Amino acid sequence: MKKFLSLLIALVMALSFATGAGAASKPLSIWVDGEQVQFGSNAPIVEKGTTLVPVRMLLEKLSFKIDWDEENRVVTATSTNPRNEAIISLQIDHTTAYVNSKPQQLTVAPKIQNKATYVPLRFIVEATGYEIDWNEAERTISIDTVQESRGFMWKVEKDGNTVYMLGSIHVANEAMYPLRDEIMDAFMEADHLALEIDFTKEEDMTAFIDSISKYQDGTSLAHHVSTETYQYVTELLTDLEYPTYALDQYKPWFASIVLDSLRREESEYKSELGIDEFFMNLAEKSKLPIIGLENSQSQLNMFNNFSDRIQEEMLVGSIISFYVEDEPVRDLSDMWINGDLDTLTAMAAQTQKADAEYYKAMLQDRNVLMAEKIDAFLKDGKNETYFVVVGALHMAGEHGLVTLLEQKGYTVTRV
């Protein structure tokens, strides 16, 4: 069952620096991408448990241009890196700073000392999108460029039309970003973004969801799952401090979705950080047209049409996720960051082997329909570029989109 849980989740796919008064005399050193920052006489200082550094020396190392407003005593840092559009403003002796015009509260106000402007190190690093690490034994602070996620992307071309296919993860954490340049460049080329579902155009689904997720015949969840499974449900709801009957009206597949949603509330992996959501938000901001390859009704009907066995396994898997020590999505996330195609392909094969009904409905049948729409994009004769983002498992394996398009005669190249 734990194996099934991992497959299902795959598809659904404070740091401060302080030293005490009696700290070791070894001087504090700061390194950026392996190179030590030379502060000279203006060494970092610690005030109220917060490390402050000369802003110009540090931010110039982080590819920022520095401007100083003498009259208002405001320092403004503007990124010179096209992938990072951050603009940071700080005012001497004020604890409110601004990142892209949004206010941020500082633990310690910027100050001028020895004719240099000192700012809180932690705030600067977080605002500029770098990773930071403190080695207490060596008294070193390491600031490193965040590893760009490789992900899974392919390119298909025909008669002037181009389709980029990005295999995504539907739930992710902040460590997933930034994405590598090739992915972002492909998105910037696109005339259209295609997602599994275009949520920007979805109508209110409440009535439809109620009609298929709840029992209409007077029965309840306890009548459709084993006594043991229902006991697991009531025990979990008790642990979560919900009424034991809270899920009684729902079918197992929807109860599973409800529990998965509750589980993610305590997890760093969230749907709002998913790759699909990331590009949908970018497309909305840039007014890029969005195409839905499917719709919510089709996906919900798929779950509703699962056999009682599959639905109960989904529910049990969701319950187990609350009691496993490790975050089940972490391995999937690492696979995506590293672009590990061998593991992705093995996962698709394992899903097929684990359960034929689940695999056919969740992947095989949907892949055929997606491949037909991508084929239509390539044949529309408009000389346009489409950026397609669907779950990564739709890409791999003998029934994956890459294979299906190759069977249609296309050359599919991983980018």
PDB file of C-alpha atoms in Angstrom, residues 94-194:
ATOM      1  CA  HIS A  94      14.026  52.286   9.601  1.00  0.00           C
ATOM      2  CA  THR A  95      12.927  48.672  10.120  1.00  0.00           C
ATOM      3  CA  THR A  96      10.631  48.605   7.085  1.00  0.00           C
ATOM      4  CA  ALA A  97      12.276  47.645   3.802  1.00  0.00           C
ATOM      5  CA  TYR A  98      10.725  47.042   0.385  1.00  0.00           C
ATOM      6  CA  VAL A  99      11.176  44.196  -2.092  1.00  0.00           C
ATOM      7  CA  ASN A 100       9.492  44.947  -5.425  1.00  0.00           C
ATOM      8  CA  SER A 101       7.465  47.645  -3.631  1.00  0.00           C
ATOM      9  CA  LYS A 102       6.177  45.198  -0.999  1.00  0.00           C
ATOM     10  CA  PRO A 103       6.977  46.082   2.635  1.00  0.00           C
ATOM     11  CA  GLN A 104       9.139  43.713   4.686  1.00  0.00           C
ATOM     12  CA  GLN A 105       9.898  44.057   8.385  1.00  0.00           C
ATOM     13  CA  LEU A 106      13.544  43.892   9.466  1.00  0.00           C
ATOM     14  CA  THR A 107      14.790  42.603  12.793  1.00  0.00           C
ATOM     15  CA  VAL A 108      17.400  45.380  12.903  1.00  0.00           C
ATOM     16  CA  ALA A 109      17.351  48.695  11.009  1.00  0.00           C
ATOM     17  CA  PRO A 110      20.090  49.512   8.484  1.00  0.00           C
ATOM     18  CA  LYS A 111      22.790  51.776   9.909  1.00  0.00           C
ATOM     19  CA  ILE A 112      25.844  53.719   8.825  1.00  0.00           C
ATOM     20  CA  GLN A 113      29.130  52.792  10.449  1.00  0.00           C
ATOM     21  CA  ASN A 114      32.618  53.803   9.326  1.00  0.00           C
ATOM     22  CA  LYS A 115      30.996  55.559   6.333  1.00  0.00           C
ATOM     23  CA  ALA A 116      29.525  52.251   5.126  1.00  0.00           C
ATOM     24  CA  THR A 117      25.841  51.292   5.022  1.00  0.00           C
ATOM     25  CA  TYR A 118      25.183  48.110   6.980  1.00  0.00           C
ATOM     26  CA  VAL A 119      22.080  45.957   6.368  1.00  0.00           C
ATOM     27  CA  PRO A 120      20.772  42.653   7.824  1.00  0.00           C
ATOM     28  CA  LEU A 121      22.413  39.788   5.951  1.00  0.00           C
ATOM     29  CA  ARG A 122      19.540  37.335   6.266  1.00  0.00           C
ATOM     30  CA  PHE A 123      17.057  39.780   4.745  1.00  0.00           C
ATOM     31  CA  ILE A 124      19.325  40.551   1.805  1.00  0.00           C
ATOM     32  CA  VAL A 125      19.979  36.902   0.977  1.00  0.00           C
ATOM     33  CA  GLU A 126      16.297  35.936   1.200  1.00  0.00           C
ATOM     34  CA  ALA A 127      15.292  38.917  -0.949  1.00  0.00           C
ATOM     35  CA  THR A 128      17.842  38.093  -3.643  1.00  0.00           C
ATOM     36  CA  GLY A 129      16.875  34.422  -3.935  1.00  0.00           C
ATOM     37  CA  TYR A 130      20.179  32.842  -2.905  1.00  0.00           C
ATOM     38  CA  GLU A 131      20.789  29.897  -0.568  1.00  0.00           C
ATOM     39  CA  ILE A 132      22.565  30.505   2.715  1.00  0.00           C
ATOM     40  CA  ASP A 133      24.375  28.209   5.139  1.00  0.00           C
ATOM     41  CA  TRP A 134      26.048  28.833   8.514  1.00  0.00           C
ATOM     42  CA  ASN A 135      29.067  26.791   9.640  1.00  0.00           C
ATOM     43  CA  GLU A 136      29.398  27.469  13.340  1.00  0.00           C
ATOM     44  CA  ALA A 137      32.686  25.636  13.785  1.00  0.00           C
ATOM     45  CA  GLU A 138      34.392  27.605  11.012  1.00  0.00           C
ATOM     46  CA  ARG A 139      32.341  30.779  11.605  1.00  0.00           C
ATOM     47  CA  THR A 140      31.615  31.014   7.897  1.00  0.00           C
ATOM     48  CA  ILE A 141      28.476  32.035   6.068  1.00  0.00           C
ATOM     49  CA  SER A 142      28.135  30.556   2.586  1.00  0.00           C
ATOM     50  CA  ILE A 143      25.844  32.200   0.046  1.00  0.00           C
ATOM     51  CA  ASP A 144      25.292  30.156  -3.087  1.00  0.00           C
ATOM     52  CA  THR A 145      23.330  30.501  -6.293  1.00  0.00           C
ATOM     53  CA  VAL A 146      20.254  28.333  -6.037  1.00  0.00           C
ATOM     54  CA  GLN A 147      20.464  25.157  -8.145  1.00  0.00           C
ATOM     55  CA  GLU A 148      18.189  25.494 -11.144  1.00  0.00           C
ATOM     56  CA  SER A 149      15.712  22.639 -11.533  1.00  0.00           C
ATOM     57  CA  ARG A 150      16.306  20.596 -14.678  1.00  0.00           C
ATOM     58  CA  GLY A 151      12.854  19.056 -14.953  1.00  0.00           C
ATOM     59  CA  PHE A 152      11.591  17.115 -17.985  1.00  0.00           C
ATOM     60  CA  MET A 153      11.104  18.995 -21.244  1.00  0.00           C
ATOM     61  CA  TRP A 154      10.870  17.900 -24.876  1.00  0.00           C
ATOM     62  CA  LYS A 155      10.560  19.749 -28.178  1.00  0.00           C
ATOM     63  CA  VAL A 156       8.583  18.770 -31.290  1.00  0.00           C
ATOM     64  CA  GLU A 157       8.492  20.727 -34.569  1.00  0.00           C
ATOM     65  CA  LYS A 158       6.495  20.519 -37.800  1.00  0.00           C
ATOM     66  CA  ASP A 159       6.059  22.964 -40.681  1.00  0.00           C
ATOM     67  CA  GLY A 160       6.979  26.026 -38.642  1.00  0.00           C
ATOM     68  CA  ASN A 161       4.966  25.013 -35.582  1.00  0.00           C
ATOM     69  CA  THR A 162       6.745  24.166 -32.323  1.00  0.00           C
ATOM     70  CA  VAL A 163       5.524  22.394 -29.212  1.00  0.00           C
ATOM     71  CA  TYR A 164       7.498  22.323 -25.977  1.00  0.00           C
ATOM     72  CA  MET A 165       6.245  19.649 -23.575  1.00  0.00           C
ATOM     73  CA  LEU A 166       7.121  20.109 -19.911  1.00  0.00           C
ATOM     74  CA  GLY A 167       6.393  17.258 -17.504  1.00  0.00           C
ATOM     75  CA  SER A 168       5.359  18.911 -14.273  1.00  0.00           C
ATOM     76  CA  ILE A 169       4.731  18.187 -10.624  1.00  0.00           C
ATOM     77  CA  HIS A 170       1.358  19.348  -9.363  1.00  0.00           C
ATOM     78  CA  VAL A 171       2.563  19.941  -5.798  1.00  0.00           C
ATOM     79  CA  ALA A 172       5.983  21.404  -5.085  1.00  0.00           C
ATOM     80  CA  ASN A 173       7.999  23.440  -2.616  1.00  0.00           C
ATOM     81  CA  GLU A 174      10.077  26.572  -2.968  1.00  0.00           C
ATOM     82  CA  ALA A 175      13.246  24.533  -3.527  1.00  0.00           C
ATOM     83  CA  MET A 176      11.855  23.656  -6.972  1.00  0.00           C
ATOM     84  CA  TYR A 177      12.676  27.172  -8.163  1.00  0.00           C
ATOM     85  CA  PRO A 178      14.276  28.725 -10.096  1.00  0.00           C
ATOM     86  CA  LEU A 179      13.755  26.652 -13.214  1.00  0.00           C
ATOM     87  CA  ARG A 180      16.615  26.400 -15.695  1.00  0.00           C
ATOM     88  CA  ASP A 181      17.000  28.946 -18.485  1.00  0.00           C
ATOM     89  CA  GLU A 182      15.936  26.562 -21.268  1.00  0.00           C
ATOM     90  CA  ILE A 183      12.529  26.059 -19.652  1.00  0.00           C
ATOM     91  CA  MET A 184      11.957  29.746 -19.055  1.00  0.00           C
ATOM     92  CA  ASP A 185      13.181  30.663 -22.546  1.00  0.00           C
ATOM     93  CA  ALA A 186      10.778  28.136 -24.099  1.00  0.00           C
ATOM     94  CA  PHE A 187       7.902  29.650 -22.167  1.00  0.00           C
ATOM     95  CA  MET A 188       8.909  33.153 -23.305  1.00  0.00           C
ATOM     96  CA  GLU A 189       8.794  31.974 -26.948  1.00  0.00           C
ATOM     97  CA  ALA A 190       5.287  30.578 -26.625  1.00  0.00           C
ATOM     98  CA  ASP A 191       2.158  31.960 -28.261  1.00  0.00           C
ATOM     99  CA  HIS A 192      -0.021  29.664 -26.140  1.00  0.00           C
ATOM    100  CA  LEU A 193       0.194  27.863 -22.805  1.00  0.00           C
ATOM    101  CA  ALA A 194      -1.575  24.482 -22.677  1.00  0.00           C
TER     102      ALA A 194
END
